[in-house]
Short mmCIF file of N, CA and C in Angstrom, two decimals:
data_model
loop_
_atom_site.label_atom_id
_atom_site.label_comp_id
_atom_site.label_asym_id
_atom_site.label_seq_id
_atom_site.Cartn_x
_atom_site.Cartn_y
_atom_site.Cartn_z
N UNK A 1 130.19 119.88 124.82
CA UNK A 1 128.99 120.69 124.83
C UNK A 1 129.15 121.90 125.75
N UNK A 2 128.02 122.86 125.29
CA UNK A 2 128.74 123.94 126.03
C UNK A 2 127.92 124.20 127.84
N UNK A 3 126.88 123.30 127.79
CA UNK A 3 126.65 122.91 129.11
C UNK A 3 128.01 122.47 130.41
N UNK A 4 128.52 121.25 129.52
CA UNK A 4 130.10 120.68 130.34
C UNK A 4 130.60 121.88 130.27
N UNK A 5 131.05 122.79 129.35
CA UNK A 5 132.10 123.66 129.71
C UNK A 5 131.84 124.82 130.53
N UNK A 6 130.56 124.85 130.89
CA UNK A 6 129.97 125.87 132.01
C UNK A 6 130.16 125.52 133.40
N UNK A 7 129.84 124.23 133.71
CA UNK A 7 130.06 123.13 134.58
C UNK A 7 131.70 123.55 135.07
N UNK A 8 132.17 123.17 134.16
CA UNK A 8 133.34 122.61 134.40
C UNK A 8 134.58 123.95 135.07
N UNK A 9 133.87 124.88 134.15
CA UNK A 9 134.25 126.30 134.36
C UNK A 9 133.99 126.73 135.79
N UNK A 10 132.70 126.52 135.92
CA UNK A 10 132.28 127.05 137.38
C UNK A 10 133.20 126.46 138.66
N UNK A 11 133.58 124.65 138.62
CA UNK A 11 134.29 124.32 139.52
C UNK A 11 136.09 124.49 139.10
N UNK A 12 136.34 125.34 138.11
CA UNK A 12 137.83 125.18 137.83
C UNK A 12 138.41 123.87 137.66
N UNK A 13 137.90 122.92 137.05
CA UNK A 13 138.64 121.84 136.86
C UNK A 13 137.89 120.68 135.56
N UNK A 14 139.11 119.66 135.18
CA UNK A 14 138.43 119.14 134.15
C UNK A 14 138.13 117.47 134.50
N UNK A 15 137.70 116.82 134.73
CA UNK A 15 137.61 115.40 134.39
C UNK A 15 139.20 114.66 134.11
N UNK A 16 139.47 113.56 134.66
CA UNK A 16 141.12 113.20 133.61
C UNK A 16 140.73 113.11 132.49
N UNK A 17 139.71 112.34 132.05
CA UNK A 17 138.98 112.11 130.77
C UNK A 17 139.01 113.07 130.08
N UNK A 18 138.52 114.27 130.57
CA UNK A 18 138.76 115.55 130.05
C UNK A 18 139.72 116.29 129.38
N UNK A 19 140.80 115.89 130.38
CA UNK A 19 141.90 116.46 130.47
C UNK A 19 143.19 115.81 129.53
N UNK A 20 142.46 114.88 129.48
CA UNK A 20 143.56 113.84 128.21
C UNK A 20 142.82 114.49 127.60
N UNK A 21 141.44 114.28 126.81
CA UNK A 21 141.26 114.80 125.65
C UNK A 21 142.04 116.15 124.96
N UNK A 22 141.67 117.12 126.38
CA UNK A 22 141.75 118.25 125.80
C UNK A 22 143.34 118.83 125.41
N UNK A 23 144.15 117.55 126.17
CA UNK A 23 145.52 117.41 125.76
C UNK A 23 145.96 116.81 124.13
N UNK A 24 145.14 116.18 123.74
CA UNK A 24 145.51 115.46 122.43
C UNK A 24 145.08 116.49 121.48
N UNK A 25 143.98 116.91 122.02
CA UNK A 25 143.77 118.48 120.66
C UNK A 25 144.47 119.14 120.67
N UNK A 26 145.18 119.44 121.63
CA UNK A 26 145.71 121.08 121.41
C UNK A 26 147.52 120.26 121.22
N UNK A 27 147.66 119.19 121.28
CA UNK A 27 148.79 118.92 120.29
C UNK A 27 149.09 118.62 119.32
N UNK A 28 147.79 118.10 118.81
CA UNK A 28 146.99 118.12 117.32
C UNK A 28 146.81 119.56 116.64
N UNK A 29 146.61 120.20 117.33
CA UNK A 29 145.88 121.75 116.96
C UNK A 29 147.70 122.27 116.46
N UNK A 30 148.26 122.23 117.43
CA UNK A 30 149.81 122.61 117.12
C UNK A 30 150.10 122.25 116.07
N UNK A 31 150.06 121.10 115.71
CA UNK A 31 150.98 120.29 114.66
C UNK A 31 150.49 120.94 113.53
N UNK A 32 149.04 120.73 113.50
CA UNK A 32 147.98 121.62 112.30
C UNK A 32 148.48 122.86 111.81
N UNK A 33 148.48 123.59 113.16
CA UNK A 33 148.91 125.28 112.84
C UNK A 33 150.27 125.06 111.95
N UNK A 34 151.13 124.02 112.76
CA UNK A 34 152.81 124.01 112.48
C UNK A 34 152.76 123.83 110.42
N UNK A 35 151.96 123.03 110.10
CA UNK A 35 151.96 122.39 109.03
C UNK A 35 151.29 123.44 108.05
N UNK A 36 150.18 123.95 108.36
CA UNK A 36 149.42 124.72 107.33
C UNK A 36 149.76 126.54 107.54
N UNK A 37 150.82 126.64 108.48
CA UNK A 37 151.35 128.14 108.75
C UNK A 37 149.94 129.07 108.51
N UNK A 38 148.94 128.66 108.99
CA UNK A 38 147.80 129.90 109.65
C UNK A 38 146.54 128.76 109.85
N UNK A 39 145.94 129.37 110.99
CA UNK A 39 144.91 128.78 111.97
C UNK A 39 143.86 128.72 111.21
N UNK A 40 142.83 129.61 110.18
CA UNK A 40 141.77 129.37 109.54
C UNK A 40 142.14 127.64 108.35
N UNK A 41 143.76 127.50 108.13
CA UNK A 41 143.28 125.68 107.23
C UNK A 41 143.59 124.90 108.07
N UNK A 42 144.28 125.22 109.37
CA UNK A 42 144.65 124.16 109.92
C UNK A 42 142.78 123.58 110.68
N UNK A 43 142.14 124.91 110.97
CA UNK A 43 140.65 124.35 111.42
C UNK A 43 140.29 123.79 110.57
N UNK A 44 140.05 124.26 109.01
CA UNK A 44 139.99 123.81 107.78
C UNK A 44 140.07 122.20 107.81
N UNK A 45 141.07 121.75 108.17
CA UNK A 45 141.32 120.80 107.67
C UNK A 45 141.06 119.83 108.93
N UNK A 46 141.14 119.97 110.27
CA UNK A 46 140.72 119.44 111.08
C UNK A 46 139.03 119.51 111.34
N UNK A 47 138.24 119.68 110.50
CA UNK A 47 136.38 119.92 110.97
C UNK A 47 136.58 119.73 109.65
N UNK A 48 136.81 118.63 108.23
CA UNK A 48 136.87 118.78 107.12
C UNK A 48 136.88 117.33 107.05
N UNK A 49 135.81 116.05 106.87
CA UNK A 49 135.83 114.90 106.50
C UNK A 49 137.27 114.56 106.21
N UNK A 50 138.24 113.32 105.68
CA UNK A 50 139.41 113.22 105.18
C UNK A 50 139.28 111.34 104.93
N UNK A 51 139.57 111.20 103.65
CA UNK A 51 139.00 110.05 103.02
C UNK A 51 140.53 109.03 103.64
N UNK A 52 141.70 109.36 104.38
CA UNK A 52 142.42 108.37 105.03
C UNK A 52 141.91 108.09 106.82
N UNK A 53 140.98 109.16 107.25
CA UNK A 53 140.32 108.23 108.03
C UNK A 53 138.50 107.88 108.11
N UNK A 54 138.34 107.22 106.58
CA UNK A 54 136.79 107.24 106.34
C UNK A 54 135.89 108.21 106.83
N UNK A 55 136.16 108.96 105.66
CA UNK A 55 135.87 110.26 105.93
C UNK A 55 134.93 110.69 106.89
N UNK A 56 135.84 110.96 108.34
CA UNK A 56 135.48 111.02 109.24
C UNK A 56 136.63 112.65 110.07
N UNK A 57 135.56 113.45 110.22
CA UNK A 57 136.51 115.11 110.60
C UNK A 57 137.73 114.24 111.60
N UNK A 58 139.08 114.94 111.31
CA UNK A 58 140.30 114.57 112.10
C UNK A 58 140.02 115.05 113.49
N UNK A 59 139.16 116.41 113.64
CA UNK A 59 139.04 116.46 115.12
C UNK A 59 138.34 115.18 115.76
N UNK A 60 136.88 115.15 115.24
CA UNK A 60 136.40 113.45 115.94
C UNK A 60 137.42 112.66 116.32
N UNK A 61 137.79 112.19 115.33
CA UNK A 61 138.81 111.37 115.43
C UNK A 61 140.10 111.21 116.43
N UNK A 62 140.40 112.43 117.04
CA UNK A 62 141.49 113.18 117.80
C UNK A 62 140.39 112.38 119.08
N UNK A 63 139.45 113.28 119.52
CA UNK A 63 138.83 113.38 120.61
C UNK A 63 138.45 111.61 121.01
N UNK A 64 138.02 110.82 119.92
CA UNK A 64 138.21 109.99 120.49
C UNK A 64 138.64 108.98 121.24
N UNK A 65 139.90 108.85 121.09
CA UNK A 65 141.01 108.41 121.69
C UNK A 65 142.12 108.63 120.94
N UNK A 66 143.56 107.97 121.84
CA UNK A 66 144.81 108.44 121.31
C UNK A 66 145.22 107.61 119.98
N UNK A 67 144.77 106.51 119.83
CA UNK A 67 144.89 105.79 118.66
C UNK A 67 144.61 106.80 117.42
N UNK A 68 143.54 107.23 117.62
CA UNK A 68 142.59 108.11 116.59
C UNK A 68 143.88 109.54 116.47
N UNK A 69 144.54 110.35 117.02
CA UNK A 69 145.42 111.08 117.27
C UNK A 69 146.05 111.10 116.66
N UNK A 70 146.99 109.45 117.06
CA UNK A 70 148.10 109.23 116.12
C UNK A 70 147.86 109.48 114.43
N UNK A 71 146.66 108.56 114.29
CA UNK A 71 145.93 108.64 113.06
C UNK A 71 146.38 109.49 112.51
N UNK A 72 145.60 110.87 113.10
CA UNK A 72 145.82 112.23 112.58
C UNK A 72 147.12 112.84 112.22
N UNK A 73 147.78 112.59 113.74
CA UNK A 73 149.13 112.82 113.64
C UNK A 73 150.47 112.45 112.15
N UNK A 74 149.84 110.86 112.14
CA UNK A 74 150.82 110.74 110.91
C UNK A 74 150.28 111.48 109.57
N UNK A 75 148.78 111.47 109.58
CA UNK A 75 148.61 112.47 108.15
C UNK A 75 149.22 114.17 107.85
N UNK A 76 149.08 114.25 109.07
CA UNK A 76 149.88 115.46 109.03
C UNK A 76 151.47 115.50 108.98
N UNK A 77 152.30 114.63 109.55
CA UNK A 77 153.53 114.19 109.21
C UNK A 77 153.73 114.51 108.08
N UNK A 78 153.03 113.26 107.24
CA UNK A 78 152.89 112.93 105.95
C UNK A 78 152.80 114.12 104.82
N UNK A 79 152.10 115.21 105.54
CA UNK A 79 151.96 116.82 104.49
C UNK A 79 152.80 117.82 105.11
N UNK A 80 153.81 117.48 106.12
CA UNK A 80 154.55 118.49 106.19
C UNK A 80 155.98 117.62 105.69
N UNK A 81 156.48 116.34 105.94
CA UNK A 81 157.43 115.70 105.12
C UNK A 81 157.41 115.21 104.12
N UNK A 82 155.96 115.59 103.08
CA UNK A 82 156.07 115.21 101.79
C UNK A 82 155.39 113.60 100.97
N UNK A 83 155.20 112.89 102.02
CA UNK A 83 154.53 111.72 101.97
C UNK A 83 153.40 112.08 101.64
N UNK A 84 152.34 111.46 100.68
CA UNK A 84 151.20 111.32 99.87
C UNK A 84 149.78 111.03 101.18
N UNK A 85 148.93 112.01 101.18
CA UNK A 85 148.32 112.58 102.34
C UNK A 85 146.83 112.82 102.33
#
């Protein structure tokens, strides 16, 4: 929310909680960009329901924990090595 990120801004620092999260997105976010070669599908497809994790947006899913990540992680594997996705 953009309350926390005002907060958080003001004291320069994040939560660990935070700070894992905001670590699993943006290696998620990579992989995305890596896979769909431009940032408007890789958002696309991360804020986009996806019926291999009940259709539930891959970002949620990311943010929730690292289990949820991996999740993501192998679907994207899966569409940049060709595996059914």
């Amino acid at each position: 929310p953009k309350a926390t990120y005002e907060r958080r801004k003001a004291v320069h620092r994040l939560s660990s909680d935070e700070g894992t999260r905001l670590a699993r997105v943006a290696r998620v976010w990579g992989l995305a960009v890596d896979v769909w070669q431009n940032e408007e599908e890789a958002r696309d497809f991360l804020f986009r329901p996806h019926p291999m994790i009940e259709d539930k947006r891959p970002i949620d899913v990311v943010i929730m924990s690292e289990f949820g990540a991996e999740m993501v992680v192998d679907i994207l594997a899966g569409l940049k090595y060709g595996s059914a996705a």
